[in-house]
mmCIF file of C-alpha atoms in Angstrom:
data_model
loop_
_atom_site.group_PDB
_atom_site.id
_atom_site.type_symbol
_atom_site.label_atom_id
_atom_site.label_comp_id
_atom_site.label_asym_id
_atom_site.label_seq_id
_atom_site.Cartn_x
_atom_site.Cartn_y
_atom_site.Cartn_z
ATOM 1 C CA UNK A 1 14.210 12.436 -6.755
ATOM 2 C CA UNK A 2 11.996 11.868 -3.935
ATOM 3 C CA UNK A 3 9.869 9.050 -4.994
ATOM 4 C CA UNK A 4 6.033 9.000 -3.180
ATOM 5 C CA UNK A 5 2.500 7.756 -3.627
ATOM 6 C CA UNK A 6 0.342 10.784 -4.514
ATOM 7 C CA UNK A 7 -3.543 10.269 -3.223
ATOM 8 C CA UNK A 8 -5.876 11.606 -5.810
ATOM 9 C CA UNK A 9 -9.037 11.571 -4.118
ATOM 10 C CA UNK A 10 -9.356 7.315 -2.719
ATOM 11 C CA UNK A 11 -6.795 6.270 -5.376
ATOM 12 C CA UNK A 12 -3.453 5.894 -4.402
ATOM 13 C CA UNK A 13 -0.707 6.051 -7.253
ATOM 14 C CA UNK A 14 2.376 3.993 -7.088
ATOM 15 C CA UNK A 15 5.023 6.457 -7.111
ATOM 16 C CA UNK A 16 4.894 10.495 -8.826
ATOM 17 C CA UNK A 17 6.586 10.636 -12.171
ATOM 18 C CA UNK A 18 3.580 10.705 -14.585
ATOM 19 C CA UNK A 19 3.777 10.589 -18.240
ATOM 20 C CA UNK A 20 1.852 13.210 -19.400
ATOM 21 C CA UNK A 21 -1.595 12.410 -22.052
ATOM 22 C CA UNK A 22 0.016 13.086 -25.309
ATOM 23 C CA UNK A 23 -2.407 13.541 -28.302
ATOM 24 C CA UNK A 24 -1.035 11.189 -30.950
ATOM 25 C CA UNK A 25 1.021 9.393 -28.781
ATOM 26 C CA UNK A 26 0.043 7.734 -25.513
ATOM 27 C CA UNK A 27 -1.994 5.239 -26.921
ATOM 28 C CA UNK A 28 -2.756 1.822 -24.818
ATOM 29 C CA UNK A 29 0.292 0.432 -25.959
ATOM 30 C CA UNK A 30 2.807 3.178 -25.387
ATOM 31 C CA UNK A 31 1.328 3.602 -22.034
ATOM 32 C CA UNK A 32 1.434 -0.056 -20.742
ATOM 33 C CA UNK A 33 5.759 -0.069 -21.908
ATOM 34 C CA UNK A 34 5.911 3.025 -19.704
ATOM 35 C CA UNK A 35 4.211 1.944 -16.760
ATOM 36 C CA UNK A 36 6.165 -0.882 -17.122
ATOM 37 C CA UNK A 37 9.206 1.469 -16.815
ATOM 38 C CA UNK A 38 8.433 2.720 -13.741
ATOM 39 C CA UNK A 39 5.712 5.975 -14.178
ATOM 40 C CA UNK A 40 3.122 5.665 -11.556
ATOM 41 C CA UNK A 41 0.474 7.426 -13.578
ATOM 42 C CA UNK A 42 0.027 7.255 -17.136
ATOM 43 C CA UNK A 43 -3.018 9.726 -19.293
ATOM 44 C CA UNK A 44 -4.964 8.470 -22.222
ATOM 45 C CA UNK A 45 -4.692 10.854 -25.461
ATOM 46 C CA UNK A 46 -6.609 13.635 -25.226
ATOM 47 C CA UNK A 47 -10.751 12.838 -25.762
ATOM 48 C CA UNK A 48 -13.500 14.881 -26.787
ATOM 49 C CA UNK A 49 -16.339 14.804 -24.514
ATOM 50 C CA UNK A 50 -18.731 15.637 -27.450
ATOM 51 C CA UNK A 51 -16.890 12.491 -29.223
ATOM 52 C CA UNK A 52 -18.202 10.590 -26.418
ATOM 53 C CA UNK A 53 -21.377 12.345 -26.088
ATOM 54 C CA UNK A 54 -22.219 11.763 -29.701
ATOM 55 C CA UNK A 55 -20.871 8.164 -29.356
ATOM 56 C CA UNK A 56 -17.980 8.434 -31.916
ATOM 57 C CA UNK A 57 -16.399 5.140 -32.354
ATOM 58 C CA UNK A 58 -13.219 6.765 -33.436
ATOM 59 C CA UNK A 59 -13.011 8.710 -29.929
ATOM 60 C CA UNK A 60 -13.871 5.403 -27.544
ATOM 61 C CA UNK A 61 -10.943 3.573 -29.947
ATOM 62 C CA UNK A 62 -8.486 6.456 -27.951
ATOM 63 C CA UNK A 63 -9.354 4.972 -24.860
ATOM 64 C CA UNK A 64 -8.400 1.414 -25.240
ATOM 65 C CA UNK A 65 -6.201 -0.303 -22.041
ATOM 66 C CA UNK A 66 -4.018 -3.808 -22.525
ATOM 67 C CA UNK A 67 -4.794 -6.482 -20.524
ATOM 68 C CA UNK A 68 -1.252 -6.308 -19.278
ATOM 69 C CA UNK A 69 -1.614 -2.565 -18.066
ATOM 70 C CA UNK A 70 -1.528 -2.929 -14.380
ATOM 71 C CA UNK A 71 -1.769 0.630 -13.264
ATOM 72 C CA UNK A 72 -4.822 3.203 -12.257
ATOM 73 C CA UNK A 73 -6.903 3.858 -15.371
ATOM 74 C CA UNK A 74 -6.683 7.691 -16.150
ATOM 75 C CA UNK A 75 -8.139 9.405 -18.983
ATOM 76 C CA UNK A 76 -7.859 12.967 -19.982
ATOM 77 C CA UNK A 77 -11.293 14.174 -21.940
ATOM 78 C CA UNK A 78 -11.806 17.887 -23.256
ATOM 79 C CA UNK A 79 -14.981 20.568 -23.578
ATOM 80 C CA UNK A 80 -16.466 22.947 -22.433
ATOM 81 C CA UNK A 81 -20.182 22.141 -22.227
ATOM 82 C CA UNK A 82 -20.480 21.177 -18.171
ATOM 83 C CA UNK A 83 -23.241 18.992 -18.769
ATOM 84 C CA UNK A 84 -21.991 16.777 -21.315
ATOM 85 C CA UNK A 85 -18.520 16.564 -19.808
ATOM 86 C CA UNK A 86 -20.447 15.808 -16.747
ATOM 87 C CA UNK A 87 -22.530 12.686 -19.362
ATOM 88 C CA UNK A 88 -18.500 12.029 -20.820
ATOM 89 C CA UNK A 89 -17.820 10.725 -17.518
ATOM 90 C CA UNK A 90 -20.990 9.065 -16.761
ATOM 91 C CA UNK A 91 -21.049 7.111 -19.718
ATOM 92 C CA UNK A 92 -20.205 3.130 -20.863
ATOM 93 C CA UNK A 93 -17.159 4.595 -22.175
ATOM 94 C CA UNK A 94 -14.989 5.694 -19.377
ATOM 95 C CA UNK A 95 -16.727 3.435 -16.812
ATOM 96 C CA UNK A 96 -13.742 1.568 -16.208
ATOM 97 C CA UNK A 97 -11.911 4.551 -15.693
ATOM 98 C CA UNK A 98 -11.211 5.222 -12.156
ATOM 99 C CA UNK A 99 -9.513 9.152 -12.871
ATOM 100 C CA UNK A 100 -10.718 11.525 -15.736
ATOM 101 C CA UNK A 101 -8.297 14.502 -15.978
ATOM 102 C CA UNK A 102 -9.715 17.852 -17.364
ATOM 103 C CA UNK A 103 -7.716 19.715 -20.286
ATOM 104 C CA UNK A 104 -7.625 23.236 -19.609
ATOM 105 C CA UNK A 105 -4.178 23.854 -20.958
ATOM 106 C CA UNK A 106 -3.839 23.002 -24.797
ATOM 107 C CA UNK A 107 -2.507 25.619 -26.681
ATOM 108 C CA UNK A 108 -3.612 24.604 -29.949
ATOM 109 C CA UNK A 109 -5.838 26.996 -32.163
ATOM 110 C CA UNK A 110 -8.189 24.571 -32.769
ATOM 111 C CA UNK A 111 -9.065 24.031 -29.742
ATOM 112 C CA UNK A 112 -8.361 27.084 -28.260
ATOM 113 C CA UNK A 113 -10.207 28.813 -30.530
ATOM 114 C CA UNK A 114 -13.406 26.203 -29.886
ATOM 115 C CA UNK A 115 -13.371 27.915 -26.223
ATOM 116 C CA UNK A 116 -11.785 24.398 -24.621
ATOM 117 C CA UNK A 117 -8.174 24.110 -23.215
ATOM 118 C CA UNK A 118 -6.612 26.627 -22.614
ATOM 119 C CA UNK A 119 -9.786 28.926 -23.593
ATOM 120 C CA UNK A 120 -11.040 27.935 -20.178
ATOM 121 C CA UNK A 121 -8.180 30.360 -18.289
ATOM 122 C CA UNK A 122 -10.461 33.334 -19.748
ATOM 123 C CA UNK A 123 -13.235 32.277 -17.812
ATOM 124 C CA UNK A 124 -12.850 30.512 -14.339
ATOM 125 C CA UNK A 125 -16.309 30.221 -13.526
ATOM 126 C CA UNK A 126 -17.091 28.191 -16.515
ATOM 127 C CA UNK A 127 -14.249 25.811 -16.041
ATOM 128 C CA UNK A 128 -15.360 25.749 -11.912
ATOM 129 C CA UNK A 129 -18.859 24.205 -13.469
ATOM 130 C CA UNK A 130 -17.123 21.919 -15.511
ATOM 131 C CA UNK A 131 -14.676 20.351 -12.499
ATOM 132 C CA UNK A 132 -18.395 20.287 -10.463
ATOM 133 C CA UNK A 133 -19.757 18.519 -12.964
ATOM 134 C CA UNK A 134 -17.617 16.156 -13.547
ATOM 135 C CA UNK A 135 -17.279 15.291 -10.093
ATOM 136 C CA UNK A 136 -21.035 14.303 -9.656
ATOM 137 C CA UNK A 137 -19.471 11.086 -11.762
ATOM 138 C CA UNK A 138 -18.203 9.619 -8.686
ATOM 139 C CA UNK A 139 -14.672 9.133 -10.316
ATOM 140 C CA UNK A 140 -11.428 11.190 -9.001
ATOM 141 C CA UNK A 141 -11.295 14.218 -10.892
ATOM 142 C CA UNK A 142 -7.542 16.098 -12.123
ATOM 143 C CA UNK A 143 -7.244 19.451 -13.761
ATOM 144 C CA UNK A 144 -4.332 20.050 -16.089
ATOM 145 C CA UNK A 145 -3.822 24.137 -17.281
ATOM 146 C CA UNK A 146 -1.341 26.162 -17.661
ATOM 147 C CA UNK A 147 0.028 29.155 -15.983
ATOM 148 C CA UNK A 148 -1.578 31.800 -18.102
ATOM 149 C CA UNK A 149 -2.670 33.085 -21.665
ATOM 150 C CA UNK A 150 0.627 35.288 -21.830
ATOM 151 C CA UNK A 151 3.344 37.058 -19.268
ATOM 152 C CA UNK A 152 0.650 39.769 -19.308
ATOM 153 C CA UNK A 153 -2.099 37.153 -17.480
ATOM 154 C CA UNK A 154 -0.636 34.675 -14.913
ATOM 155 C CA UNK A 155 -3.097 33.093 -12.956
ATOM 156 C CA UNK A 156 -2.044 30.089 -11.397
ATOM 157 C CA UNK A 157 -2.604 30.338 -8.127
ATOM 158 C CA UNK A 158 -5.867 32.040 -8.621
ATOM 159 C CA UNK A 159 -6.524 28.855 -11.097
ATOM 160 C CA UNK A 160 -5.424 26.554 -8.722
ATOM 161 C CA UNK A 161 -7.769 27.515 -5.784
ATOM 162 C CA UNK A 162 -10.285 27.826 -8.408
ATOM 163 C CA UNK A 163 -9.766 24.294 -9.016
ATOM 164 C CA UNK A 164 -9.734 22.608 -5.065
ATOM 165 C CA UNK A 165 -12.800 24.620 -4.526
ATOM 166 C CA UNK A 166 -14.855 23.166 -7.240
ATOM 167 C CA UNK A 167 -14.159 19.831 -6.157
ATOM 168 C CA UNK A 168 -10.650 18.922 -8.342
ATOM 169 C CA UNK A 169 -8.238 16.009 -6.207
ATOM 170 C CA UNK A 170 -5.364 16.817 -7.737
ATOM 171 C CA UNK A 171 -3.703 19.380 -10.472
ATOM 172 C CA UNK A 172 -1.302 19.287 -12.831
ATOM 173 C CA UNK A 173 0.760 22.965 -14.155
ATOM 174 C CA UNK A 174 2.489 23.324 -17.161
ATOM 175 C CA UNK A 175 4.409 26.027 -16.448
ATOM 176 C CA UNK A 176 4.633 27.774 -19.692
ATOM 177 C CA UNK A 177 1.805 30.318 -21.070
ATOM 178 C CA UNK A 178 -0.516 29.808 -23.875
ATOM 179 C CA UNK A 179 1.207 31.756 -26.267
ATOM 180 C CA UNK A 180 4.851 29.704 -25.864
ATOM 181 C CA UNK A 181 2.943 26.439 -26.999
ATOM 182 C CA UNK A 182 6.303 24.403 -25.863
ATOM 183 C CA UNK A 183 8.829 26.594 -26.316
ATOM 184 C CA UNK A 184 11.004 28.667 -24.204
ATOM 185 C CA UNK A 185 11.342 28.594 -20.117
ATOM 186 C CA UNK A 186 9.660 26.949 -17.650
ATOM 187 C CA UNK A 187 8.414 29.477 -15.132
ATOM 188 C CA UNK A 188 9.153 27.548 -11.981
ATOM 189 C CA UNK A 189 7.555 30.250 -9.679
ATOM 190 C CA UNK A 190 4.379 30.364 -11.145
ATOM 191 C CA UNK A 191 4.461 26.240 -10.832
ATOM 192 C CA UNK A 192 5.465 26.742 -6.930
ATOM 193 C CA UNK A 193 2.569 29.609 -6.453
ATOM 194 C CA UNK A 194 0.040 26.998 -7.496
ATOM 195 C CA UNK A 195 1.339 25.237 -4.829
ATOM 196 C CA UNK A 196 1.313 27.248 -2.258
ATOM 197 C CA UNK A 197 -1.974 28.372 -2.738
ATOM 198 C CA UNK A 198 -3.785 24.649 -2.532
ATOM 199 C CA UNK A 199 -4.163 21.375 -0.194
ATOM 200 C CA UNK A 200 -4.733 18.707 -3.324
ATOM 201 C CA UNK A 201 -1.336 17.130 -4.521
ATOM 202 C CA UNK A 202 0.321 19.539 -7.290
ATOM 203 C CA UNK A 203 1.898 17.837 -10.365
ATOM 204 C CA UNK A 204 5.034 19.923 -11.833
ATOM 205 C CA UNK A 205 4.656 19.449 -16.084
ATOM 206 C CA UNK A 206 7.052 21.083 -18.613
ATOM 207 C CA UNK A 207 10.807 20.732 -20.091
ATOM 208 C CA UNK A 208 11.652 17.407 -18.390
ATOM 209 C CA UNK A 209 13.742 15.556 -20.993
ATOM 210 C CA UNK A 210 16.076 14.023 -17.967
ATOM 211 C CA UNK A 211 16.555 13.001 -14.506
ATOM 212 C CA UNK A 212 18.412 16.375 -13.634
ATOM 213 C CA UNK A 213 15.257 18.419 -14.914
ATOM 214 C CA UNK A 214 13.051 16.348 -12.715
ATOM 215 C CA UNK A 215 15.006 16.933 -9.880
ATOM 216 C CA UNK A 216 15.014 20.646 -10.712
ATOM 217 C CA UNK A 217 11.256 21.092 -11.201
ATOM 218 C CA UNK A 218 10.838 19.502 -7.921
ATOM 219 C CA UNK A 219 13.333 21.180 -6.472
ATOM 220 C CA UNK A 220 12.114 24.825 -7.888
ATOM 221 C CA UNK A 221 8.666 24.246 -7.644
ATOM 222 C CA UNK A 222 7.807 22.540 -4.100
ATOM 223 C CA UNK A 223 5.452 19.979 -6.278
ATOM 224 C CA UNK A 224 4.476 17.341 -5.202
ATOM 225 C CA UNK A 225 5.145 14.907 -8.919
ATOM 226 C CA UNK A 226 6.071 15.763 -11.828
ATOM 227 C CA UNK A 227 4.417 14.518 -15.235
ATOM 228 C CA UNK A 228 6.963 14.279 -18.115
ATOM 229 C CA UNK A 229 5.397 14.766 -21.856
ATOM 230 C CA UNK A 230 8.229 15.155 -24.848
ATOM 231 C CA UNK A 231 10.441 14.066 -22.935
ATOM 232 C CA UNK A 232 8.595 10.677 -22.954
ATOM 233 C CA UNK A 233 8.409 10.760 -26.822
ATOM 234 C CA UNK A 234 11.970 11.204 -27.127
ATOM 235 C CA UNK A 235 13.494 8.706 -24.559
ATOM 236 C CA UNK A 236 10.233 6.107 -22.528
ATOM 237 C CA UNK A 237 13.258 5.320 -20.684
ATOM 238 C CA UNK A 238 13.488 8.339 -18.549
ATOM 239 C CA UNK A 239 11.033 6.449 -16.136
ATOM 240 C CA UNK A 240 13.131 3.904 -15.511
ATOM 241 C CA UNK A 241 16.406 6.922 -14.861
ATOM 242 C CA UNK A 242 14.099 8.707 -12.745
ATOM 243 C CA UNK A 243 12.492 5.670 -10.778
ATOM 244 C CA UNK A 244 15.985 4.007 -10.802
ATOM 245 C CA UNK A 245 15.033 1.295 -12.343
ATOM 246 C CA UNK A 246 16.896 -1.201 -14.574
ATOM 247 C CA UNK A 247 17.318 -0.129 -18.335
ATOM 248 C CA UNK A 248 15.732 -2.422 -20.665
ATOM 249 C CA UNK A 249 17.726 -3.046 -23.752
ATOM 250 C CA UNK A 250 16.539 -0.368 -25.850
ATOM 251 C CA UNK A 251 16.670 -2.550 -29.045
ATOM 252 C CA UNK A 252 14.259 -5.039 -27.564
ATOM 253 C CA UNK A 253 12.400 -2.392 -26.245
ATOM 254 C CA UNK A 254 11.007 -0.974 -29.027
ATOM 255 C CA UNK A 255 10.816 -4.306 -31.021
ATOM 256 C CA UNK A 256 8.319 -5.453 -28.681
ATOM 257 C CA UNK A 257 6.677 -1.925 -28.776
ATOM 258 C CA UNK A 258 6.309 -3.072 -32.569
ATOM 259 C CA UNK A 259 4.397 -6.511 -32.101
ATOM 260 C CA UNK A 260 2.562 -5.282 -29.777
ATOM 261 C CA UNK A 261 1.275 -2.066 -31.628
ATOM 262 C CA UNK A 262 0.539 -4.073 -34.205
ATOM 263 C CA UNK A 263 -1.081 -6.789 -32.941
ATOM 264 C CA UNK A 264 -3.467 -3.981 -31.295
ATOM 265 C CA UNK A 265 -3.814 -1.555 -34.124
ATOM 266 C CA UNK A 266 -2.744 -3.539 -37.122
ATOM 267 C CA UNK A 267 0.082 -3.256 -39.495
ATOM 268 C CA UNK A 268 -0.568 -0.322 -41.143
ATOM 269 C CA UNK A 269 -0.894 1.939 -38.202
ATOM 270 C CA UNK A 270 1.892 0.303 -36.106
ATOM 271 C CA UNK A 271 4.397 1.058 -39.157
ATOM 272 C CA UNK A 272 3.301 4.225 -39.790
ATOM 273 C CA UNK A 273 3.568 4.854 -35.933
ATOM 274 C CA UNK A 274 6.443 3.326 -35.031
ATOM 275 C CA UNK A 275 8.754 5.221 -37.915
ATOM 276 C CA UNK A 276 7.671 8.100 -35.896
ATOM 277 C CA UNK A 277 8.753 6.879 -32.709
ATOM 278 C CA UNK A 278 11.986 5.540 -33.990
ATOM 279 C CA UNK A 279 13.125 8.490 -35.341
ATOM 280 C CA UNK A 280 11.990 10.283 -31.942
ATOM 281 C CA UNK A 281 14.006 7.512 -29.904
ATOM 282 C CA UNK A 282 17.335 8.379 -32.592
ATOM 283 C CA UNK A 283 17.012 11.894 -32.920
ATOM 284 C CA UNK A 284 20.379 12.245 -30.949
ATOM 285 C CA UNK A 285 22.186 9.741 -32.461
ATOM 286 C CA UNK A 286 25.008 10.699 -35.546
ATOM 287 C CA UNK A 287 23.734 10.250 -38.435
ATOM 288 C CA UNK A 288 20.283 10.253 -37.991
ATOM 289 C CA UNK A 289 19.037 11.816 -40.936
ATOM 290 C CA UNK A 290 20.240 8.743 -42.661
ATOM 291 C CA UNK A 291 18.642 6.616 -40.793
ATOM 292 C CA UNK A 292 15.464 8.839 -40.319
ATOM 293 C CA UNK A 293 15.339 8.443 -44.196
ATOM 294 C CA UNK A 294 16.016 4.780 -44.170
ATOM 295 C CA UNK A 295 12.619 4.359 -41.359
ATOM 296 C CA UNK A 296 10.514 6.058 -43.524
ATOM 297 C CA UNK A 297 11.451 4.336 -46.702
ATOM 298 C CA UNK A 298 10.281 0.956 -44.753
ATOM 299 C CA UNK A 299 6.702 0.442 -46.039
ATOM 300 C CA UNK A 300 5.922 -2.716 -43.975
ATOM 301 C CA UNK A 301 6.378 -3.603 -40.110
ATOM 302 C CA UNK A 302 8.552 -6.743 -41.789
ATOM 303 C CA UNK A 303 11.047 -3.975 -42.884
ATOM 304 C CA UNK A 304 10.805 -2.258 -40.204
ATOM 305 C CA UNK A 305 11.393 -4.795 -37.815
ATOM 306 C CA UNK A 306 14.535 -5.878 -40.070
ATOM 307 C CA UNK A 307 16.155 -2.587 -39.464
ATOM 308 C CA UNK A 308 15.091 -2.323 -36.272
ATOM 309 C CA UNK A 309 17.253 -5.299 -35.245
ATOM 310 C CA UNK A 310 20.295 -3.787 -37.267
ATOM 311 C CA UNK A 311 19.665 -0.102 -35.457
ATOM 312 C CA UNK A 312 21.495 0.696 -32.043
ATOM 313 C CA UNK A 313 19.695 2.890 -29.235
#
């Protein structure tokens, strides 16, 4: 792959293979071991604006950042109020955040059916106030939607003009409709007619879960990055395959993902986590139902840790 800075607005990223904000998932610690992998971008979990409008401590905790993250600070925050996503990035919550990215492509019914993510492709001149809004913040502003509702509806390159001319630096296309949530084929065209129909960089997102898809997208789509999501949840390593980077040693890998999660979030959320994760990072591996059941059983990060060390990955 054809590794480049992308310029989002005055910030300059370090290379394009993002990993994608995951709700549940990219939180400060997962994010710091992948930039330390080799992504040159890496998303908070997705944030309510009204959460920070309305000052929820819960929804500032999703937007904590190590002191040993060295990369751009990017958040991804969600509504559909212009004004208070417009306040979201205004206030002493993202203020250290130098690029908020816009959600107008979750699929979920709980949002969707709140009018936000994806709800926003039914209405373009809504989600045009919202990126003008949020621009009058000063900070770099990204857009990330996908292609269409269903293969009835695809509107990507209408979307993506709609986005450059309210002010957006850079996009990001998942290039699956609303109604596939994550399954089934990417539609590469629809990625590459976002494309062609903009000036701001173009970020390729969907089925990357290896260095050969990443070339593909790229190759398919014209784009200028591409942002990896599951693909991150199932193997953080890709960044270092795709950046061609050394390969840590797995084992220590997620050991240290351990301390550290804990040591941020404490031990009951770091165990609880990082059985998730583990059985993510082993899903390939023979006998992993075994050894999915063996995770779960652990109730402490002491256990954990223990098999951990007795695991290979």
């Amino acid at each position: 792959m054809n590794l480049k800075s992308i310029k989002i607005g005055k910030l300059h990223t370090e290379n394009n293979v993002f990993l994608a904000p995951l709700a549940g998932y990219t939180n400060a610690v997962f994010r710091e071991m992948c930039y330390g992998l080799g992504a040159g971008l890496t998303f908070t979990e997705m944030v309510s604006a009204k959460g920070l409008y309305y000052g929820s401590e819960k929804t500032r905790e999703l937007l904590h950042v190590t002191k040993d993250y060295g990369g751009i600070k990017a958040c991804q925050i969600f509504g559909n109020d212009p004004e208070i996503m417009r306040q979201a990035c205004e206030s002493e919550a993202l203020k250290d955040f130098d690029l908020v990215d816009i959600n107008m492509g979750c699929p979920m019914p709980k949002i969707y059916n709140n009018g936000e993510g994806s709800a926003l492709l039914n209405d373009l001149p809504l989600a045009g106030k919202i990126i003008s809004a949020c621009k009058k913040s000063g900070k770099a502003v990204s857009v990330k939607f996908r292609i269409g509702l269903d293969e009835n509806r695809l509107i990507s390159a209408e979307f993506a003009r709609m986005c450059e001319d309210s002010g957006a630096d850079m996009i990001c296309v998942h290039g699956r409709t609303r109604d596939r949530i994550y399954a089934g084929a990417v539609n590469y065209n629809e990625i590459a007619a976002a494309k062609n129909a903009v000036k701001i960089p173009v970020i390729a997102n969907g089925g990357v879960f290896g260095s050969s898809d990443a070339e593909k997208i790229m190759a398919k789509t014209g784009a200028d990055g591409v942002e990896v999501a599951r693909g991150a949840m199932y193997n953080p390593w890709i960044f270092a395959k795709i950046c061609g980077n050394p390969l840590p040693d797995k084992r220590q890998f997620v050991l240290t993902q351990l301390e550290k999660t804990e040591e941020l979030y404490g031990g009951r959320f770091a165990c609880v986590f990082m059985r998730k994760m583990c059985a993510f990072y082993l899903k390939s591996q023979k006998g992993c139902a075994q050894i999915r059941a063996k995770l779960f059983a652990c109730p402490t990060c002491e256990e954990l840790k223990e098999l951990i060390s007795a695991l290979s990955f």
